[in-house]
PDB file of C-alpha atoms in Angstrom:
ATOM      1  CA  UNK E  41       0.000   0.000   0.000  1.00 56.00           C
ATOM      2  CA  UNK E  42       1.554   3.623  -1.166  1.00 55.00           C
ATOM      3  CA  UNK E  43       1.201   6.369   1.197  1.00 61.00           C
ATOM      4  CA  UNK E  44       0.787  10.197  -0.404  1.00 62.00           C
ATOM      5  CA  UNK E  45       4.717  10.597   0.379  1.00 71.00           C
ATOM      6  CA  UNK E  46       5.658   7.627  -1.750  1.00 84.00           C
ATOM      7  CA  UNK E  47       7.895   8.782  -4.641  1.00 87.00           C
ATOM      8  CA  UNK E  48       7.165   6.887  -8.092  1.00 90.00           C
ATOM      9  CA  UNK E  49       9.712   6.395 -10.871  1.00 91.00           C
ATOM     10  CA  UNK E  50       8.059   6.756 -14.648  1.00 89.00           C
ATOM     11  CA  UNK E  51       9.845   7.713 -17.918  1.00 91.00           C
ATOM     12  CA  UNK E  52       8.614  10.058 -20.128  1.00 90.00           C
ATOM     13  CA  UNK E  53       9.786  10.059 -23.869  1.00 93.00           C
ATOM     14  CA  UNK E  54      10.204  13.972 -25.603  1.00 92.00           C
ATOM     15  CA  UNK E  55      11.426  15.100 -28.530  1.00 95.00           C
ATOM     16  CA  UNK E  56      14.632  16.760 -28.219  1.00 96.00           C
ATOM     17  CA  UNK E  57      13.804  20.288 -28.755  1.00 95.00           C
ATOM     18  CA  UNK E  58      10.997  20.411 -26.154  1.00 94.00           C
ATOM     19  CA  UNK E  59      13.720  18.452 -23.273  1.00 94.00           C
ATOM     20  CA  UNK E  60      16.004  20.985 -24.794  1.00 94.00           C
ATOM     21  CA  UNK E  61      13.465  23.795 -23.747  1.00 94.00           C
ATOM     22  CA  UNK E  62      13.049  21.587 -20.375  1.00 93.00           C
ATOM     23  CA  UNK E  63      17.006  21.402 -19.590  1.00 94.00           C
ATOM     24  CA  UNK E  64      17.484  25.240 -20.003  1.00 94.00           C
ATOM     25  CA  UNK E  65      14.417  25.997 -17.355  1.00 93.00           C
ATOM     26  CA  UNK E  66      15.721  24.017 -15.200  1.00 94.00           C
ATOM     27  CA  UNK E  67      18.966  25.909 -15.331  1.00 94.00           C
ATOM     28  CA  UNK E  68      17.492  29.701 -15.467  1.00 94.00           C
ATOM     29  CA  UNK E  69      15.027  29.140 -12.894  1.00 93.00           C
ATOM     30  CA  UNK E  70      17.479  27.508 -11.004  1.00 94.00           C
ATOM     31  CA  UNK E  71      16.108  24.336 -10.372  1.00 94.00           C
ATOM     32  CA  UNK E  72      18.280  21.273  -9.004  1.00 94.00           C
ATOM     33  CA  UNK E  73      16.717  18.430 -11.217  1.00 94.00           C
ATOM     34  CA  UNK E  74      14.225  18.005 -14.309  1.00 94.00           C
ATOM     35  CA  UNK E  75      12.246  16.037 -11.310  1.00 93.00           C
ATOM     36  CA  UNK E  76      11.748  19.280  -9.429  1.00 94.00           C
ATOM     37  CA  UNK E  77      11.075  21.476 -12.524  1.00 94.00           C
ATOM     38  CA  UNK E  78       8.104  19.010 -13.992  1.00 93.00           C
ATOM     39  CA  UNK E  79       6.503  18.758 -10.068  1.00 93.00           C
ATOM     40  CA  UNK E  80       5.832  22.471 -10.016  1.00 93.00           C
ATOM     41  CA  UNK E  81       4.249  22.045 -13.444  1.00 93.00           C
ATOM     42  CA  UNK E  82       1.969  19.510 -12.382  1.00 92.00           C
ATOM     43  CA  UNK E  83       0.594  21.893  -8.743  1.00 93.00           C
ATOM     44  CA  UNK E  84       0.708  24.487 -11.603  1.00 93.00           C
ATOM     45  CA  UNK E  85      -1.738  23.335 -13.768  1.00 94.00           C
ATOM     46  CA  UNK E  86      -3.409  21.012 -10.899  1.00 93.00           C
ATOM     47  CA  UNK E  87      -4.350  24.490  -9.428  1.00 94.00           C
ATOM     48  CA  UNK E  88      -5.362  26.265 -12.165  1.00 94.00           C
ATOM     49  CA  UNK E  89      -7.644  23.439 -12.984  1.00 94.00           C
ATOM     50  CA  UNK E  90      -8.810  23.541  -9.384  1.00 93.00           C
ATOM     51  CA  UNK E  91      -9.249  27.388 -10.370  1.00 94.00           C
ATOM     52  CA  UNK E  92     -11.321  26.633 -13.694  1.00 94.00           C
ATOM     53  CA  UNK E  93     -13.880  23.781 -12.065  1.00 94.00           C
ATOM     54  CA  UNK E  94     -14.645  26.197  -9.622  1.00 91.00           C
ATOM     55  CA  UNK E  95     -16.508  23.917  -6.836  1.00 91.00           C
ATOM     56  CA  UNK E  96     -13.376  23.841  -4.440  1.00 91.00           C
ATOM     57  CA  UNK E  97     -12.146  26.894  -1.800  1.00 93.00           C
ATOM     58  CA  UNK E  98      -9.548  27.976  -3.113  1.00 95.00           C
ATOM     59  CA  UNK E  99      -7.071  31.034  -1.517  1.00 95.00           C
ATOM     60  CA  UNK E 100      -5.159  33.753  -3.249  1.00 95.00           C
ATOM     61  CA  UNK E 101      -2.886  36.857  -2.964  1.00 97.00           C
ATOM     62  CA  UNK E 102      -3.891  40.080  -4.207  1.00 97.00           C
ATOM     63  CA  UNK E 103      -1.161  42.476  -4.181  1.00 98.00           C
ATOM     64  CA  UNK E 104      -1.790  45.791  -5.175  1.00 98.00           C
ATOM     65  CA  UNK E 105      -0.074  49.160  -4.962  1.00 98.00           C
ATOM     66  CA  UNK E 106      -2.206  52.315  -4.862  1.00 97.00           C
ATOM     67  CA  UNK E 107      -1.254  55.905  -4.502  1.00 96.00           C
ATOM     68  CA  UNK E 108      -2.618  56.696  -0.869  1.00 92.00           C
ATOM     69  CA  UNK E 109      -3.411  60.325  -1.842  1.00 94.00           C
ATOM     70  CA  UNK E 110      -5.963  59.367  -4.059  1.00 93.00           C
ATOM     71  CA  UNK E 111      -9.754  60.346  -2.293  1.00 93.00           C
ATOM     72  CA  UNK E 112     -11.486  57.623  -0.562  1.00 95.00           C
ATOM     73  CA  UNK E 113      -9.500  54.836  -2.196  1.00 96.00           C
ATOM     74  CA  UNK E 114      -8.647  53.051   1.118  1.00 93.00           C
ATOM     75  CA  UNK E 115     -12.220  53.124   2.221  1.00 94.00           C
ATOM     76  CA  UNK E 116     -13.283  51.457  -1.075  1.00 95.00           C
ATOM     77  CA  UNK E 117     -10.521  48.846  -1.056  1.00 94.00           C
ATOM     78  CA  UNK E 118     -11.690  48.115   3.021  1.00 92.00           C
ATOM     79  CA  UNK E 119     -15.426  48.323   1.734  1.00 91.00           C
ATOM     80  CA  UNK E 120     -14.954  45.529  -1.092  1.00 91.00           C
ATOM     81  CA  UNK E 121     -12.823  43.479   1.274  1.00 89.00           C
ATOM     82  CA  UNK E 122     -15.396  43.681   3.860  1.00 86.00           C
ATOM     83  CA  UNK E 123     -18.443  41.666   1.714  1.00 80.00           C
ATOM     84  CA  UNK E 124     -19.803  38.151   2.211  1.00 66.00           C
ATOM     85  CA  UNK E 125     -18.493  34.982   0.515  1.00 65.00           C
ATOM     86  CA  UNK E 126     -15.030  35.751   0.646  1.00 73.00           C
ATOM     87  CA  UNK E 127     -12.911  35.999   3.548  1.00 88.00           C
ATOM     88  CA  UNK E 128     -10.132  38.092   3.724  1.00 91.00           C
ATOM     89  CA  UNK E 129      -7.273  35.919   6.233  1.00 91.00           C
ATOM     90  CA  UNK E 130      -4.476  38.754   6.119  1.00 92.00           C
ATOM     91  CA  UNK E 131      -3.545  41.860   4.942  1.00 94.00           C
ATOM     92  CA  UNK E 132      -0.043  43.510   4.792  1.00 97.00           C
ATOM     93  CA  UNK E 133       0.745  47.353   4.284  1.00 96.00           C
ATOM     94  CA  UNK E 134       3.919  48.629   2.777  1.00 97.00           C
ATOM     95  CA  UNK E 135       4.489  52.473   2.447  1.00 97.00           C
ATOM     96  CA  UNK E 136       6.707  52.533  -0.849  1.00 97.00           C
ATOM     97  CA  UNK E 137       7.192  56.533  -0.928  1.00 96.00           C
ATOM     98  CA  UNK E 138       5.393  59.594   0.224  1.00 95.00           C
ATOM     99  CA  UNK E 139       2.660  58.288  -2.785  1.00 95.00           C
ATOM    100  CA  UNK E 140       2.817  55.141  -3.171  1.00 97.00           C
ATOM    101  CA  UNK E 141       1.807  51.485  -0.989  1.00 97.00           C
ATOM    102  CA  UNK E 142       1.894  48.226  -1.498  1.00 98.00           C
ATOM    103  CA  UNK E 143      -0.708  46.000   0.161  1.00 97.00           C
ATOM    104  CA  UNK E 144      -1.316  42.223   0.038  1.00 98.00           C
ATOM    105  CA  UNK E 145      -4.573  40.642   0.889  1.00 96.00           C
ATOM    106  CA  UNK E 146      -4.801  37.228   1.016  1.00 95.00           C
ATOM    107  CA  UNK E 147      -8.174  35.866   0.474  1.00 94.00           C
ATOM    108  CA  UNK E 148      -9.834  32.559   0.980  1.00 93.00           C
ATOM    109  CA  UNK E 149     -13.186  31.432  -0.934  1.00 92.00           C
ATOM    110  CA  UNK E 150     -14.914  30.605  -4.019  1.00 92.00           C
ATOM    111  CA  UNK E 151     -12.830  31.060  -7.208  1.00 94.00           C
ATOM    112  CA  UNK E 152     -15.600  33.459  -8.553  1.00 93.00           C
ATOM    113  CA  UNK E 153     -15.699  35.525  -5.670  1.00 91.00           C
ATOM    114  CA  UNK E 154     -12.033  35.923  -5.296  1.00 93.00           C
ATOM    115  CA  UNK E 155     -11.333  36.590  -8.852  1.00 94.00           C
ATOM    116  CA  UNK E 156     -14.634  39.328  -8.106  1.00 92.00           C
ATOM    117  CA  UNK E 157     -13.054  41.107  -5.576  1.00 93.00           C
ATOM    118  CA  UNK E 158      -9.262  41.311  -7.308  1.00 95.00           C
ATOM    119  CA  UNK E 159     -11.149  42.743 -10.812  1.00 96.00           C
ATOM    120  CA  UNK E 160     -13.163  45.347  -8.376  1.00 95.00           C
ATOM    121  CA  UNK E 161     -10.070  46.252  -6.215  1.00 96.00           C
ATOM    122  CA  UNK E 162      -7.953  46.604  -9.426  1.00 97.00           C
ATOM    123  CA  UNK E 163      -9.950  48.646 -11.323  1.00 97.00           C
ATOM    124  CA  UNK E 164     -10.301  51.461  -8.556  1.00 97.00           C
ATOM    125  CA  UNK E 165      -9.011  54.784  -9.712  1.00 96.00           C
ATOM    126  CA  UNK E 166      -5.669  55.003  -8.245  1.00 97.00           C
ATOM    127  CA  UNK E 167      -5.003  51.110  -8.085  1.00 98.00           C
ATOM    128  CA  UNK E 168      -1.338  51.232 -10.280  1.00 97.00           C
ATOM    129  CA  UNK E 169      -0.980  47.376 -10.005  1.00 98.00           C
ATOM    130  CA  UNK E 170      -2.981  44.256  -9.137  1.00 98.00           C
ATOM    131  CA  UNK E 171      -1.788  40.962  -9.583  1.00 98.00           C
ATOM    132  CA  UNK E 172      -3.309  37.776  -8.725  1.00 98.00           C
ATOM    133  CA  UNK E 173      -1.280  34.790  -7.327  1.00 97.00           C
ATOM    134  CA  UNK E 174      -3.686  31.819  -7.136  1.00 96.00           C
ATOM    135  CA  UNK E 175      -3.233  28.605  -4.971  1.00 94.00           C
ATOM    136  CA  UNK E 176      -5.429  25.872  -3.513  1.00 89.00           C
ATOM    137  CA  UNK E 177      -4.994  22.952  -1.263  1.00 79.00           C
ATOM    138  CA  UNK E 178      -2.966  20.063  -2.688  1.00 64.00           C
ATOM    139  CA  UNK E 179      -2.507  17.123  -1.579  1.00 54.00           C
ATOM    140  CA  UNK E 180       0.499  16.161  -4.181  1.00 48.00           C
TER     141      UNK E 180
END
């Protein structure tokens, strides 16, 4: 019987050009083994598909950085975080310059609702970035 930290041996057969393109990720992104390169490829796409089907809480990291100056931004960003359906676990406040902060929210919830409040707090006026990082619970 295999327990979940059993580690399988398979082969997999490429063509050269795409374990060409393989080798030199492993190298750039600094990765010790092909092993450890195709593993985070696998969460990767496990998680967006986890993302896609949409059934499963899921959590994520918005990270935005807003110019503070900008009237009634931070009440709108703390009004969208407050609503039901998606919990808010964290948040974590960075003053860049006399402008300028960087804030991450992490977020736990529906995939719908999350990816509801990161369009609504990115497209505030004054929002300069918002980015996305999405993750869910794996058991691989």
């Amino acid at each position: 019987m295999s327990t979940p930290d059993d580690t399988i041996r398979f082969s997999v057969s490429l063509p050269r050009p795409l374990l060409d393109e393989l080798d030199r990720r492993v190298v750039g992104k600094g990765y010790a083994s092909r092993s450890e390169l195709v593993r985070d490829l696998i969460r990767e796409r496990l998680v967006e598909e986890t993302w896609e089907r949409g059934d499963a809480e899921v959590a994520g990291v918005l990270t935005i950085v807003y110019d503070h100056h900008q009237r009634e931004l931070t009440q709108h960003i703390l009004d969208i975080q407050h609503r039901q359906f998606v919990h808010v676990v964290a948040t974590t406040h960075v003053h860049l310059d006399h402008r300028n902060c960087l804030e991450t929210i992490i977020i736990r919830g529906q995939p719908a609702e999350i990816e509801r409040i990161s369009l609504e707090i990115g497209g505030l006026k004054g929002v300069r970035f918002s980015d996305l990082t999405r993750a869910s619970r794996l058991g691989h």
